[in-house]
mmCIF file of C-alpha atoms in Angstrom:
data_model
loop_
_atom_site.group_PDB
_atom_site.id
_atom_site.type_symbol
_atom_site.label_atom_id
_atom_site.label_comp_id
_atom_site.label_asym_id
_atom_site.label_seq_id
_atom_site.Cartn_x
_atom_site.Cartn_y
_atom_site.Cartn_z
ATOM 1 C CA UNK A 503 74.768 49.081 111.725
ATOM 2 C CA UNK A 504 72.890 47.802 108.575
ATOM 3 C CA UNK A 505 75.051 49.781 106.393
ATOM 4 C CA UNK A 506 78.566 48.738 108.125
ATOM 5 C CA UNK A 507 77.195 44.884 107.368
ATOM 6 C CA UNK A 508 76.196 45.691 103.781
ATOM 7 C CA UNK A 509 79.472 47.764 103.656
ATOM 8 C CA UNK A 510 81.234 44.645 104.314
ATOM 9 C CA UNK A 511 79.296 42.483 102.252
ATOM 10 C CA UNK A 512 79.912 44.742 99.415
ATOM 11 C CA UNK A 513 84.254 44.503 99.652
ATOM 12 C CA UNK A 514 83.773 40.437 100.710
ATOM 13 C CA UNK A 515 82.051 39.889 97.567
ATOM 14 C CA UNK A 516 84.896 41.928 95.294
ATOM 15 C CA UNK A 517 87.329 39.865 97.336
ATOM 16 C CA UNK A 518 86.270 36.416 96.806
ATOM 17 C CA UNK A 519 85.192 37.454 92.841
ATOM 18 C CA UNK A 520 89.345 38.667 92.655
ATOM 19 C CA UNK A 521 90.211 35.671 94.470
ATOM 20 C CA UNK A 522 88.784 33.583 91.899
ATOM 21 C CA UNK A 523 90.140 34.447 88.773
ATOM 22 C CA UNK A 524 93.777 35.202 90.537
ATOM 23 C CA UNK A 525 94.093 31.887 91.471
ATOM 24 C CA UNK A 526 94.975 32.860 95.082
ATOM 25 C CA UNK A 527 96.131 30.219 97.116
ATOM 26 C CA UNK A 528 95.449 30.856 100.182
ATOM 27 C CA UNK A 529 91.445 32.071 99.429
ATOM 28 C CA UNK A 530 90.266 32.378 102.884
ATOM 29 C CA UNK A 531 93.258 34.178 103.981
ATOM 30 C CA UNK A 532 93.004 36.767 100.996
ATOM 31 C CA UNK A 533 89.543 37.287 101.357
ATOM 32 C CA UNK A 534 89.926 38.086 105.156
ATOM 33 C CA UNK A 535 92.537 40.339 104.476
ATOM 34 C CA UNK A 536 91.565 42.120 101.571
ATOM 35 C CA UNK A 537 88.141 42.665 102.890
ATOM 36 C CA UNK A 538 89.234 44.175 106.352
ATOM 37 C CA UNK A 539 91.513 46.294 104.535
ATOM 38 C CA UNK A 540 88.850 47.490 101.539
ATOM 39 C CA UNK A 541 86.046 48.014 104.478
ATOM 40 C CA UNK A 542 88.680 50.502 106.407
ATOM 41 C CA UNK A 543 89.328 52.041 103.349
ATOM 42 C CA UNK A 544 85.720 52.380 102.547
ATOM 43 C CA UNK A 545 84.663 53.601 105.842
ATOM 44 C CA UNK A 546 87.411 56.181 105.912
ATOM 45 C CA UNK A 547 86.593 57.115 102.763
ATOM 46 C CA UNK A 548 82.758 57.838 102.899
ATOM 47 C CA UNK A 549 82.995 59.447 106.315
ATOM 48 C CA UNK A 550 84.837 62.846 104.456
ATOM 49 C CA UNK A 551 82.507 62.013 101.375
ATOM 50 C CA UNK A 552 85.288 60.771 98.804
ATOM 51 C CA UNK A 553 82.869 58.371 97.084
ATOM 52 C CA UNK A 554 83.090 57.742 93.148
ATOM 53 C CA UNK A 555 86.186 57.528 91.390
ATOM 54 C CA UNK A 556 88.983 57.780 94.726
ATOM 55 C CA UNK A 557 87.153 55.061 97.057
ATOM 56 C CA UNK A 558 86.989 52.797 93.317
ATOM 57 C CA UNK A 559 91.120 53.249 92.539
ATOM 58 C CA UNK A 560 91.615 52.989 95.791
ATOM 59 C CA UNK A 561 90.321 49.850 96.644
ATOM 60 C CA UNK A 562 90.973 48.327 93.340
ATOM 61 C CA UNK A 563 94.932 49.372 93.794
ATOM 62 C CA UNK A 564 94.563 48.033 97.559
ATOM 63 C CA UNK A 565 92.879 44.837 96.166
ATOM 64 C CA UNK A 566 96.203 44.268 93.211
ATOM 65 C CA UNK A 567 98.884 45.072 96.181
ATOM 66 C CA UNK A 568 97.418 42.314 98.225
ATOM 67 C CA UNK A 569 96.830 39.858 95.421
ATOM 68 C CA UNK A 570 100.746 40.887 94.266
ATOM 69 C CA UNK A 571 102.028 39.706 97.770
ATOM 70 C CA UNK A 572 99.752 36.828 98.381
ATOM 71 C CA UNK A 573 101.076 35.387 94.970
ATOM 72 C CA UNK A 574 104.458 36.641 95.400
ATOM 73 C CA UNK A 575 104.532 38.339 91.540
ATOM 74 C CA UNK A 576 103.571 40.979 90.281
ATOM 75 C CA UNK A 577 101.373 40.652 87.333
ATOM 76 C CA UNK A 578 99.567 43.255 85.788
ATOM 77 C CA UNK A 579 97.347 41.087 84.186
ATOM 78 C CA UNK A 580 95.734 40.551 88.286
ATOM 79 C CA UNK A 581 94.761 44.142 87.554
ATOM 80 C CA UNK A 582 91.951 42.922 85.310
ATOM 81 C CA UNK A 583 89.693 41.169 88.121
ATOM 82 C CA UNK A 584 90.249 43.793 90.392
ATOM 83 C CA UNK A 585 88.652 45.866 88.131
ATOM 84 C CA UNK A 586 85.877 43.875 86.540
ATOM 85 C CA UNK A 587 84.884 43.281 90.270
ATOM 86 C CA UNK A 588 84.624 47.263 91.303
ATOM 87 C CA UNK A 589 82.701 47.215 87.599
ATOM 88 C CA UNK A 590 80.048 44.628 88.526
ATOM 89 C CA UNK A 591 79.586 46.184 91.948
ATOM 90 C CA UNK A 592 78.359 49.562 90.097
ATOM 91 C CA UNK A 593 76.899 47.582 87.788
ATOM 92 C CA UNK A 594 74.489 45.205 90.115
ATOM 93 C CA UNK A 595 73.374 48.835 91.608
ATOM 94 C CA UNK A 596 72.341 50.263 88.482
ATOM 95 C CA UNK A 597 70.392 47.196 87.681
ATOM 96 C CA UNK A 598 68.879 46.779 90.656
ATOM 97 C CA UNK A 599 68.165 51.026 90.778
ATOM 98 C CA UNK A 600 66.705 50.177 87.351
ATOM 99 C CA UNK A 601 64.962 47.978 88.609
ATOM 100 C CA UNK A 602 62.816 49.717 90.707
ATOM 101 C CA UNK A 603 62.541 52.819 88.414
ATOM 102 C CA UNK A 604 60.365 50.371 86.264
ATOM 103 C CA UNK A 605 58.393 49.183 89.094
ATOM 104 C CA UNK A 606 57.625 52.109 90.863
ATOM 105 C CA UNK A 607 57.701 55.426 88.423
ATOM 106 C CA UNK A 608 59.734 57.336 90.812
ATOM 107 C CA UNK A 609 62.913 59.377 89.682
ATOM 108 C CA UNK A 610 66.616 58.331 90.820
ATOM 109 C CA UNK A 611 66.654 60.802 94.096
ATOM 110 C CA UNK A 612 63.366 59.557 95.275
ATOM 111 C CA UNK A 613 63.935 55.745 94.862
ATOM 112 C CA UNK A 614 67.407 56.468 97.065
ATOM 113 C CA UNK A 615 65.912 57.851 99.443
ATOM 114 C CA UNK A 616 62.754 55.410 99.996
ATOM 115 C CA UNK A 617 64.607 52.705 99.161
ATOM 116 C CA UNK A 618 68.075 52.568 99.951
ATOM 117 C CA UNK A 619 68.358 49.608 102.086
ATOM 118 C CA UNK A 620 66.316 47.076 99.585
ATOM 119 C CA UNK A 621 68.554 48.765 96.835
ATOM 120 C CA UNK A 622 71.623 47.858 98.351
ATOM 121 C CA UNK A 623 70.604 44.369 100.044
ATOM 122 C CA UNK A 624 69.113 43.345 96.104
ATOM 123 C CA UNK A 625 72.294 44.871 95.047
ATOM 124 C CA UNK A 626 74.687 42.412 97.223
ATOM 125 C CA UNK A 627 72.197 39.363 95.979
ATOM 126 C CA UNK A 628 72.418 39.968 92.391
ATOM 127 C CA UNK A 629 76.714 40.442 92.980
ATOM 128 C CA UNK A 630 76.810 37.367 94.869
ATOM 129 C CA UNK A 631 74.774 35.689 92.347
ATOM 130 C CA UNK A 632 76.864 36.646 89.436
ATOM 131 C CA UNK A 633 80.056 35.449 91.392
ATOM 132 C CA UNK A 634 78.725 31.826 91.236
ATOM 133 C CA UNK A 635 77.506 31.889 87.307
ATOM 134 C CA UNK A 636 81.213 33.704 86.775
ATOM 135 C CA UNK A 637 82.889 30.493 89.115
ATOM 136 C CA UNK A 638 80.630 27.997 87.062
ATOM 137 C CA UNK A 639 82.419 29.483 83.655
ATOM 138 C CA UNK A 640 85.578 30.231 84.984
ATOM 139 C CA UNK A 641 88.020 27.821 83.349
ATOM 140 C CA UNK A 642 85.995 29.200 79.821
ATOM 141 C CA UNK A 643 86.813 32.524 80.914
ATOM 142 C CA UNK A 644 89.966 32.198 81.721
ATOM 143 C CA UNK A 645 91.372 29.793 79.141
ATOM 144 C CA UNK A 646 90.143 31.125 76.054
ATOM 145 C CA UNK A 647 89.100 35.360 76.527
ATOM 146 C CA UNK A 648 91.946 36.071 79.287
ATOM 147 C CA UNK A 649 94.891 34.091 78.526
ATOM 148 C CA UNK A 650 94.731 34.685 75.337
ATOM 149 C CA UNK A 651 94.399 38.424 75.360
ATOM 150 C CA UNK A 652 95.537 38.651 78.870
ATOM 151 C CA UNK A 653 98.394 41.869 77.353
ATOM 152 C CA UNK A 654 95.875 43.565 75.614
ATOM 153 C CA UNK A 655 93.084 43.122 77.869
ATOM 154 C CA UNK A 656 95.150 44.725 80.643
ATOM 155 C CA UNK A 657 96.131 47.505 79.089
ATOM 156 C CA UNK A 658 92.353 47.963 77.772
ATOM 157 C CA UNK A 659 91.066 47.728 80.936
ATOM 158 C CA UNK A 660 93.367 50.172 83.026
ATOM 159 C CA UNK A 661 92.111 52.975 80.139
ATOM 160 C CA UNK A 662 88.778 52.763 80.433
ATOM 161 C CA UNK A 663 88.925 52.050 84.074
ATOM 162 C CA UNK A 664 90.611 55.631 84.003
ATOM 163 C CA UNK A 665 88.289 56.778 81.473
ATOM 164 C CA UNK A 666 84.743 55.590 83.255
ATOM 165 C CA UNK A 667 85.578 56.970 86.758
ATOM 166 C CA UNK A 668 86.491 60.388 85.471
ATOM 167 C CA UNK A 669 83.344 60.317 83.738
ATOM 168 C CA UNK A 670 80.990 59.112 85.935
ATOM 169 C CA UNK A 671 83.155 60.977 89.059
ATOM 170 C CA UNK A 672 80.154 62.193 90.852
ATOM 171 C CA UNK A 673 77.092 61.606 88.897
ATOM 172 C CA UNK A 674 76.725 57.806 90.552
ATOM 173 C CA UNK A 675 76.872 59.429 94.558
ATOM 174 C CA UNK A 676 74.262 62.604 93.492
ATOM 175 C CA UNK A 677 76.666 64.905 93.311
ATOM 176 C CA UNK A 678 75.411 65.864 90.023
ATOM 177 C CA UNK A 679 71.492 64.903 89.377
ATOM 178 C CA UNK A 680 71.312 63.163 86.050
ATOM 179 C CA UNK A 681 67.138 61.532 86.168
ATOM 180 C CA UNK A 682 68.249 58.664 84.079
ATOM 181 C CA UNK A 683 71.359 57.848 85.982
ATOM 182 C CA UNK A 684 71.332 54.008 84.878
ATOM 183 C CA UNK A 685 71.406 54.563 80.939
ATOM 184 C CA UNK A 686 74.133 56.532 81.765
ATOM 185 C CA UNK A 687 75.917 53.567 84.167
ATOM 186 C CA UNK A 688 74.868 51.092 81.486
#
């Protein structure tokens, strides 16, 4: 039950990041759809093991669909949060995995498996954390490295989305052991 909450917590949090820098209207209504959806997904998705790169497209394609009809356009430029949201979630877990690796001398399989719940909860915290330091900055943001670059920076972005999830395919869910899994994430 822990994990469905955390689960949750997890697509809420890419939600109402996306539903920031979209400019979503309606930001309650987004963020209870979008999360609902991305959960199902997620659920689905982990219960035949298709972690990594298809639960990451998928929910980031799920997440641009929904902000495309909430807005009513279609602007590939929307792509860009949904991806920089999927990035931060990886990125808060490798952080936080690093995190303990410091503390407690272990390798990567051994501090998942003693501590997967504090992982994940100090995972969500950190997310949620940058989410409000990210809302405090977001007319900066948005004015001057988005909208100015907003053609380039989509394009950009869709390669090495592509790029990083083919590489790092099954090396962030154990399928392949790599002991310093976070220099690679990082």
């Amino acid at each position: 039950m822990m994990y469905l909450f955390l689960d949750y917590l997890e697509v809420l949090l890419v939600a109402l990041l996306i539903c920031i820098f979209c400019d979503v209207e309606q930001k309650n209504r987004y963020c209870l759809i979008s999360s609902v959806i991305s959960f199902l997904v997620m659920e689905f998705m982990q219960t035949y093991d298709l972690f990594g790169n298809e639960m990451a497209y998928a929910i980031t394609i799920i997440n641009f669909i929904i902000v495309s009809v909430m807005k009513k356009e279609i602007k590939f430029y929307n792509f860009i949060p949904c991806i920089f949201s999927q990035w931060i979630s990886v990125f808060t877990s490798t952080i936080v995995l690093f995190f303990f690796k410091v503390i407690t001398n272990y390798n990567i399989e051994n501090i998942i498996k003693l501590y997967r719940i504090p992982i994940i909860f100090l995972a969500r915290i950190l997310f949620f954390t940058l989410i409000v330091v990210l809302n405090y900055f977001k007319s900066k943001i948005k004015n001057t490295i988005i909208e100015k670059n907003k053609y380039l920076l989509t394009i950009t972005m869709m390669l090495i989305f592509g790029i990083y999830f083919i590489l790092l395919n099954d090396i962030g869910h154990m399928h392949l052991i790599i002991d310093d899994i976070y220099l690679v994430l990082l």
